[in-house]
Amino acid sequence: MKILLTNDDGIESRITLGLFDFLKKDHEVCLIAPLKDKSGQGAAITLRESVEINKIEENMYSVDGTPADCVFMGLMAIMTELPDIVVSGVNRGANMGDDVIHSGTLGAAFTARKLSYPPLALSIAGKSFENFESSFLVTRLMLDYIQKNYEKGENTGLILNVNIPNLKFTELSGINLSRLGNRGVPLAPEFKGNGDKVSYKIGKSGPPDGNLSGTDFEAIKNNCVSVTPLYWDMTAIDRIKGDLPSVK
């Protein structure tokens, strides 16, 4: 496959660099990643400003912008042919439940939703990442799964969000199809200063909350890889109550 590999941790992420070398054994890969860590950028893009691109070596580029910028630059300016798929990650930290709204890893994947195959967003669900090589093997399994089960060109907006426990590959209990879980209220932000001038730092995500059966949180708790299919169309007409107000 022709793969555009990106992330939101930055071009110097040793995990993404390791995945780049791993995937090159079987695929044609171009790594296009942010110049700096751009975690939490969602699908933001740079408007009304130029984005600087730097070629580091053959098939490796840094982009002074967001993860979504990296995908746009790859598709429109860097790669001479469209890739078959975008692989985003492997992220250092989980992207589960409500996280997907803010995740730069997911933002890059959603930007690639119209390519031939469903993009992969990959994350390690753990506070440490020493078993990151397991995520490489899971990536290979998921790419094989996609090629086997999807006809090239039939993708219509599906994204596969994959979270991998920080375990050795032999310690993984399986791969589960999961729905997004729910997080509670985020932790209070940190702040400094007093009076009229105060600085705030956004706190950690809220803990898992509600019924977690069948969710990505449950899968990770059970030492399983979580695969959650996501779709760009977030329309929820069936949840609207009553008639909309009239202007007459």
Coordinates of C-alpha atoms in Angstrom, one line a residue:
M1 CA 0.0 0.0 0.0
K2 CA 1.0 3.6 -0.5
I3 CA 0.9 5.1 3.0
L4 CA 1.0 8.6 4.4
L5 CA 2.2 8.3 8.0
T6 CA 1.6 11.2 10.4
N7 CA 1.1 12.0 14.1
D8 CA 0.4 14.8 16.5
D9 CA 3.5 14.2 18.7
G10 CA 5.9 15.7 16.2
I11 CA 8.5 14.6 13.7
E12 CA 10.9 13.6 16.4
S13 CA 8.7 11.0 18.1
R14 CA 10.7 7.9 18.3
I15 CA 7.6 5.7 18.2
T16 CA 6.4 7.2 14.9
L17 CA 10.0 7.0 13.5
G18 CA 10.1 3.3 14.5
L19 CA 6.7 2.7 12.9
F20 CA 8.0 4.4 9.7
D21 CA 11.0 2.0 9.5
F22 CA 8.7 -1.0 10.3
L23 CA 6.1 -0.2 7.7
K24 CA 8.7 0.5 5.0
K25 CA 9.5 -3.3 5.0
D26 CA 6.2 -4.1 3.2
H27 CA 4.8 -0.7 2.0
E28 CA 5.6 2.5 0.3
V29 CA 5.6 5.1 3.1
C30 CA 5.9 8.8 3.3
L31 CA 6.2 10.3 6.8
I32 CA 4.8 13.9 7.1
A33 CA 4.6 15.1 10.7
P34 CA 4.3 18.3 12.6
L35 CA 7.6 20.2 13.4
K36 CA 6.6 20.3 17.0
D37 CA 4.2 18.5 19.4
K38 CA 0.6 19.5 18.3
S39 CA -1.4 17.3 20.7
G40 CA -5.0 18.4 21.3
Q41 CA -5.3 20.3 18.0
G42 CA -8.2 18.2 16.7
A43 CA -8.8 18.8 13.0
A44 CA -7.6 22.4 13.1
I45 CA -6.0 23.7 9.9
T46 CA -3.8 26.8 9.3
L47 CA -5.7 29.5 7.5
R48 CA -4.5 32.9 6.0
E49 CA -0.9 31.9 6.8
S50 CA 1.7 30.0 4.9
V51 CA 2.8 26.6 6.2
E52 CA 6.5 25.8 6.0
I53 CA 7.5 22.4 4.8
N54 CA 11.0 21.0 5.4
K55 CA 12.4 17.8 3.6
I56 CA 14.4 15.9 6.1
E57 CA 15.4 13.0 4.0
E58 CA 13.8 10.9 1.2
N59 CA 10.1 10.4 2.1
M60 CA 10.3 12.3 5.4
Y61 CA 9.0 15.8 5.9
S62 CA 8.2 18.2 8.8
V63 CA 5.3 20.6 8.5
D64 CA 5.2 23.7 10.7
G65 CA 1.5 23.3 11.3
T66 CA -1.2 21.0 12.7
P67 CA -1.6 17.3 12.1
A68 CA -4.5 18.0 9.7
D69 CA -2.1 20.5 7.9
C70 CA 0.3 17.6 7.4
V71 CA -2.3 15.5 5.7
F72 CA -3.5 18.4 3.5
M73 CA 0.1 19.2 2.5
G74 CA 0.8 15.6 1.8
L75 CA -2.2 15.2 -0.4
M76 CA -1.9 18.6 -2.2
A77 CA 1.8 19.5 -2.3
I78 CA 4.3 16.8 -1.2
M79 CA 3.2 13.4 -2.6
T80 CA 3.2 13.1 -6.4
E81 CA 0.5 10.4 -6.1
L82 CA -2.4 10.2 -3.7
P83 CA -1.7 7.6 -0.9
D84 CA -4.1 4.7 -0.4
I85 CA -4.4 5.3 3.3
V86 CA -3.3 7.6 6.1
V87 CA -1.9 6.0 9.3
S88 CA -1.9 8.5 12.2
G89 CA 0.2 7.7 15.2
V90 CA 1.2 5.9 17.1
N91 CA 0.1 8.4 19.8
R92 CA 1.7 8.5 23.2
G93 CA -1.5 8.2 25.3
A94 CA -5.0 6.9 24.8
N95 CA -7.6 8.5 22.5
M96 CA -10.8 7.0 23.9
G97 CA -14.3 8.3 24.6
D98 CA -14.6 12.1 24.5
D99 CA -10.9 12.4 23.7
V100 CA -11.7 11.9 20.0
I101 CA -13.2 15.4 19.7
H102 CA -9.9 17.1 20.6
S103 CA -7.3 14.6 19.4
G104 CA -4.9 15.7 16.8
T105 CA -4.3 12.0 16.0
L106 CA -8.0 11.7 15.1
G107 CA -8.0 15.1 13.4
A108 CA -5.4 13.9 10.9
A109 CA -7.3 10.7 10.3
F110 CA -10.6 12.5 9.7
T111 CA -8.9 14.7 7.1
A112 CA -8.0 11.6 5.2
R113 CA -11.5 10.1 5.2
K114 CA -12.0 10.3 1.5
L115 CA -9.0 8.2 0.4
S116 CA -9.3 4.7 -1.0
Y117 CA -9.1 2.9 2.4
P118 CA -10.4 3.9 5.9
P119 CA -7.6 5.8 7.8
L120 CA -6.1 4.4 11.0
A121 CA -5.7 6.4 14.1
L122 CA -3.5 4.5 16.6
S123 CA -2.7 5.2 20.2
I124 CA -1.1 3.5 23.1
A125 CA -3.4 3.5 26.1
G126 CA -1.0 3.8 29.0
K127 CA 1.0 6.2 31.2
S128 CA 4.2 4.7 29.9
F129 CA 5.1 3.4 26.4
E130 CA 7.9 0.9 26.8
N131 CA 6.0 -1.8 24.9
F132 CA 5.4 0.4 21.9
E133 CA 6.6 -2.3 19.5
S134 CA 3.3 -4.1 20.1
S135 CA 1.5 -1.2 18.4
F136 CA 3.6 -1.8 15.3
L137 CA 2.4 -5.4 15.1
V138 CA -1.2 -4.3 15.7
T139 CA -0.8 -1.7 12.9
R140 CA 0.3 -4.5 10.5
L141 CA -2.7 -6.6 11.5
M142 CA -5.1 -3.8 10.9
L143 CA -3.6 -2.9 7.5
D144 CA -4.0 -6.6 6.5
Y145 CA -7.5 -6.5 7.8
I146 CA -8.4 -3.4 5.8
Q147 CA -6.9 -4.8 2.6
K148 CA -8.8 -8.1 3.0
N149 CA -12.2 -6.6 3.9
Y150 CA -12.5 -3.3 1.9
E151 CA -12.4 -2.9 -1.8
K152 CA -10.0 -0.2 -2.8
G153 CA -12.0 3.0 -3.4
E154 CA -15.2 2.0 -1.6
N155 CA -14.4 4.0 1.6
T156 CA -17.0 6.6 2.2
G157 CA -15.8 8.4 5.4
L158 CA -15.1 5.6 7.9
I159 CA -12.2 6.0 10.4
L160 CA -10.8 3.2 12.6
N161 CA -9.7 4.4 16.0
V162 CA -7.4 1.9 17.5
N163 CA -6.2 1.9 21.1
I164 CA -3.5 -0.5 22.2
P165 CA -2.7 -1.4 25.8
N166 CA 0.9 -0.8 26.9
L167 CA 1.7 -4.6 27.0
K168 CA 3.9 -7.0 25.2
F169 CA 2.2 -8.4 22.1
T170 CA 2.0 -11.9 23.6
E171 CA 0.2 -10.4 26.7
L172 CA -2.7 -8.9 24.6
S173 CA -6.0 -10.7 25.2
G174 CA -7.5 -9.9 21.8
I175 CA -8.9 -7.2 19.5
N176 CA -12.3 -5.9 20.4
L177 CA -14.8 -4.0 18.3
S178 CA -15.8 -1.2 20.7
R179 CA -18.1 1.8 21.0
L180 CA -16.8 5.1 22.4
G181 CA -17.1 5.3 26.2
N182 CA -17.9 8.4 28.2
R183 CA -15.8 10.5 30.4
G184 CA -16.9 12.5 33.4
V185 CA -16.3 16.2 34.1
P186 CA -12.6 17.1 33.4
L187 CA -10.4 17.8 36.4
A188 CA -10.1 21.5 37.5
P189 CA -7.5 23.5 35.6
E190 CA -4.3 24.6 37.2
F191 CA -3.9 28.4 37.6
K192 CA -1.3 30.9 38.6
G193 CA -1.4 34.5 39.5
N194 CA -3.9 36.7 41.4
G195 CA -6.1 39.7 40.9
D196 CA -6.9 40.6 37.3
K197 CA -4.0 38.6 35.7
V198 CA -4.4 34.8 36.0
S199 CA -3.1 32.1 33.8
Y200 CA -4.8 28.7 33.5
K201 CA -3.6 25.3 32.3
I202 CA -6.2 22.8 31.1
G203 CA -6.5 19.9 33.5
K204 CA -6.6 16.2 32.8
S205 CA -9.6 14.5 31.1
G206 CA -12.4 13.3 33.3
P207 CA -12.4 9.6 34.4
P208 CA -14.5 7.0 32.6
D209 CA -18.1 7.4 33.6
G210 CA -21.5 5.6 33.1
N211 CA -22.1 2.2 31.5
L212 CA -18.7 1.1 30.2
S213 CA -19.9 -2.3 28.8
G214 CA -18.7 -2.8 25.3
T215 CA -16.7 0.4 25.3
D216 CA -13.1 1.2 24.5
F217 CA -12.5 1.7 28.2
E218 CA -13.6 -1.8 29.0
A219 CA -11.5 -3.3 26.2
I220 CA -8.3 -1.7 27.5
K221 CA -9.2 -2.7 31.1
N222 CA -9.4 -6.3 29.8
N223 CA -6.0 -6.0 28.1
C224 CA -7.6 -6.0 24.7
V225 CA -6.9 -3.8 21.7
S226 CA -9.9 -1.5 21.1
V227 CA -11.1 -0.8 17.5
T228 CA -13.8 1.8 17.3
P229 CA -15.3 2.7 13.9
L230 CA -16.0 6.4 13.6
Y231 CA -17.9 8.3 10.9
W232 CA -17.6 12.0 9.9
D233 CA -21.4 12.6 9.8
M234 CA -22.3 13.6 13.3
T235 CA -25.9 14.4 12.5
A236 CA -28.4 13.3 15.2
I237 CA -31.9 14.3 13.9
D238 CA -33.5 11.4 15.8
R239 CA -32.4 13.1 19.1
I240 CA -34.3 16.3 18.4
K241 CA -37.3 16.8 20.7
G242 CA -40.5 18.6 19.6
D243 CA -41.0 20.9 16.7
L244 CA -38.6 23.7 15.9
P245 CA -39.8 27.2 16.6
S246 CA -41.6 29.1 13.9
V247 CA -40.5 32.5 12.5
K248 CA -44.1 33.3 11.5

